[in-house]
Short mmCIF file of C-alpha atoms in Angstrom, two decimals:
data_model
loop_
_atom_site.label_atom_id
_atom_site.label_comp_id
_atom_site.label_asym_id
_atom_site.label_seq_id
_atom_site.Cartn_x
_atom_site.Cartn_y
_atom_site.Cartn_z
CA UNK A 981 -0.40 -13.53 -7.61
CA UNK A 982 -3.45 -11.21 -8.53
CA UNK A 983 -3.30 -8.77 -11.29
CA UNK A 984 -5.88 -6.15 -11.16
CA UNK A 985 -6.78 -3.54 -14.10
CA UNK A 986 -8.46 -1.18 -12.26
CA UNK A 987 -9.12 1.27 -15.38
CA UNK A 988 -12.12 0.48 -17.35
CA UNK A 989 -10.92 1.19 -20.74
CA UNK A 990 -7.89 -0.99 -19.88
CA UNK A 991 -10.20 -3.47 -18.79
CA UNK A 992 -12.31 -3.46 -21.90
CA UNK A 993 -9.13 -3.57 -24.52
CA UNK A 994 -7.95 -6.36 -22.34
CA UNK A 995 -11.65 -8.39 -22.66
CA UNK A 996 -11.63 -7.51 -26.14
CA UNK A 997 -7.85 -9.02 -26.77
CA UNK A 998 -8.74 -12.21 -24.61
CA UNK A 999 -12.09 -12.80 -26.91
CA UNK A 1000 -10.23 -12.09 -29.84
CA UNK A 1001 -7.63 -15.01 -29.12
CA UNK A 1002 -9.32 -16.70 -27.50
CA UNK A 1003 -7.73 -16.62 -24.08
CA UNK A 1004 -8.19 -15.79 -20.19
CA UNK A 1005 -7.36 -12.48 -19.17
CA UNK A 1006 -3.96 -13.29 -18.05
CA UNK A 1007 -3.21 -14.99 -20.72
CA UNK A 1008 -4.08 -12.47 -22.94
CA UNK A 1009 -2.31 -9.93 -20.95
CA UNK A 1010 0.94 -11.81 -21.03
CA UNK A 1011 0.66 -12.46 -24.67
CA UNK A 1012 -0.10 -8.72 -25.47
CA UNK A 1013 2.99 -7.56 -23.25
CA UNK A 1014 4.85 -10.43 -25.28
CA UNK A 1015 4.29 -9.33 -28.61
CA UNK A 1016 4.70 -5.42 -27.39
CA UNK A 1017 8.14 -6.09 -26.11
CA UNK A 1018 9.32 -8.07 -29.31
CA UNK A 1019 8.31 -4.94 -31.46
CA UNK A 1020 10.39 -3.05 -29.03
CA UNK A 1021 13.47 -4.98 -29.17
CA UNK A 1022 12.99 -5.60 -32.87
CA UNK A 1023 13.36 -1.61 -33.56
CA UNK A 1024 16.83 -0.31 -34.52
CA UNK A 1025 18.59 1.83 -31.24
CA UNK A 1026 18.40 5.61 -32.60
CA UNK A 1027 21.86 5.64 -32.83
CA UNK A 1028 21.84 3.15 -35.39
CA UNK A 1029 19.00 5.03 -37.42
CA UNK A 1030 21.36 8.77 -37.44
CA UNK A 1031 24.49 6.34 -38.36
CA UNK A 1032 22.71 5.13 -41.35
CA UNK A 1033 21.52 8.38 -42.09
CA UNK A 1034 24.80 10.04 -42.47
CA UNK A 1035 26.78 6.90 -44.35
CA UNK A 1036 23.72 7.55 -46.86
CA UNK A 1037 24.16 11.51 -46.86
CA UNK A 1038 28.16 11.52 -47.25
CA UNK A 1039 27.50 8.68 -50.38
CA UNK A 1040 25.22 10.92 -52.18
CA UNK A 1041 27.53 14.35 -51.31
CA UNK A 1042 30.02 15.57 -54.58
CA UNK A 1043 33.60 14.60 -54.16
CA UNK A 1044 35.50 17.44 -52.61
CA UNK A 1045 37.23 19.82 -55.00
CA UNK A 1046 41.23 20.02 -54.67
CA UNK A 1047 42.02 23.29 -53.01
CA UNK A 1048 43.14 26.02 -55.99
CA UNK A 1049 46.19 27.28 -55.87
#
């Protein structure tokens, strides 16, 4: 199936990848796309980040005072 980059500066990072691996066009293409998704997946979901966040907040908040009577 053809793959066509019709913008020239995507063009030229895409020549510039392939020479710097050493590899055809698509190859390069599908090894870029690759590594991009792996750094994608490899981030923590934002949840995850705010959860963290908060566990770390509440351990470094003072220990509630007992209501005065």
């Amino acid at each position: 199936m053809p793959f066509h980059i019709k913008n020239p500066d995507t063009d030229a990072l895409a020549r510039k990848f392939a020479g710097m691996k050493h590899l055809g066009l698509t190859e390069a293409v599908h090894l870029a796309l690759q590594e991009a998704i792996a750094r994608e997946t490899a981030k923590p979901a934002l949840a995850d980040v705010a959860a963290g966040f908060c566990r770390a907040l509440r351990a470094r908040a003072p220990s509630p005072r007992p209501p005065v009577d």
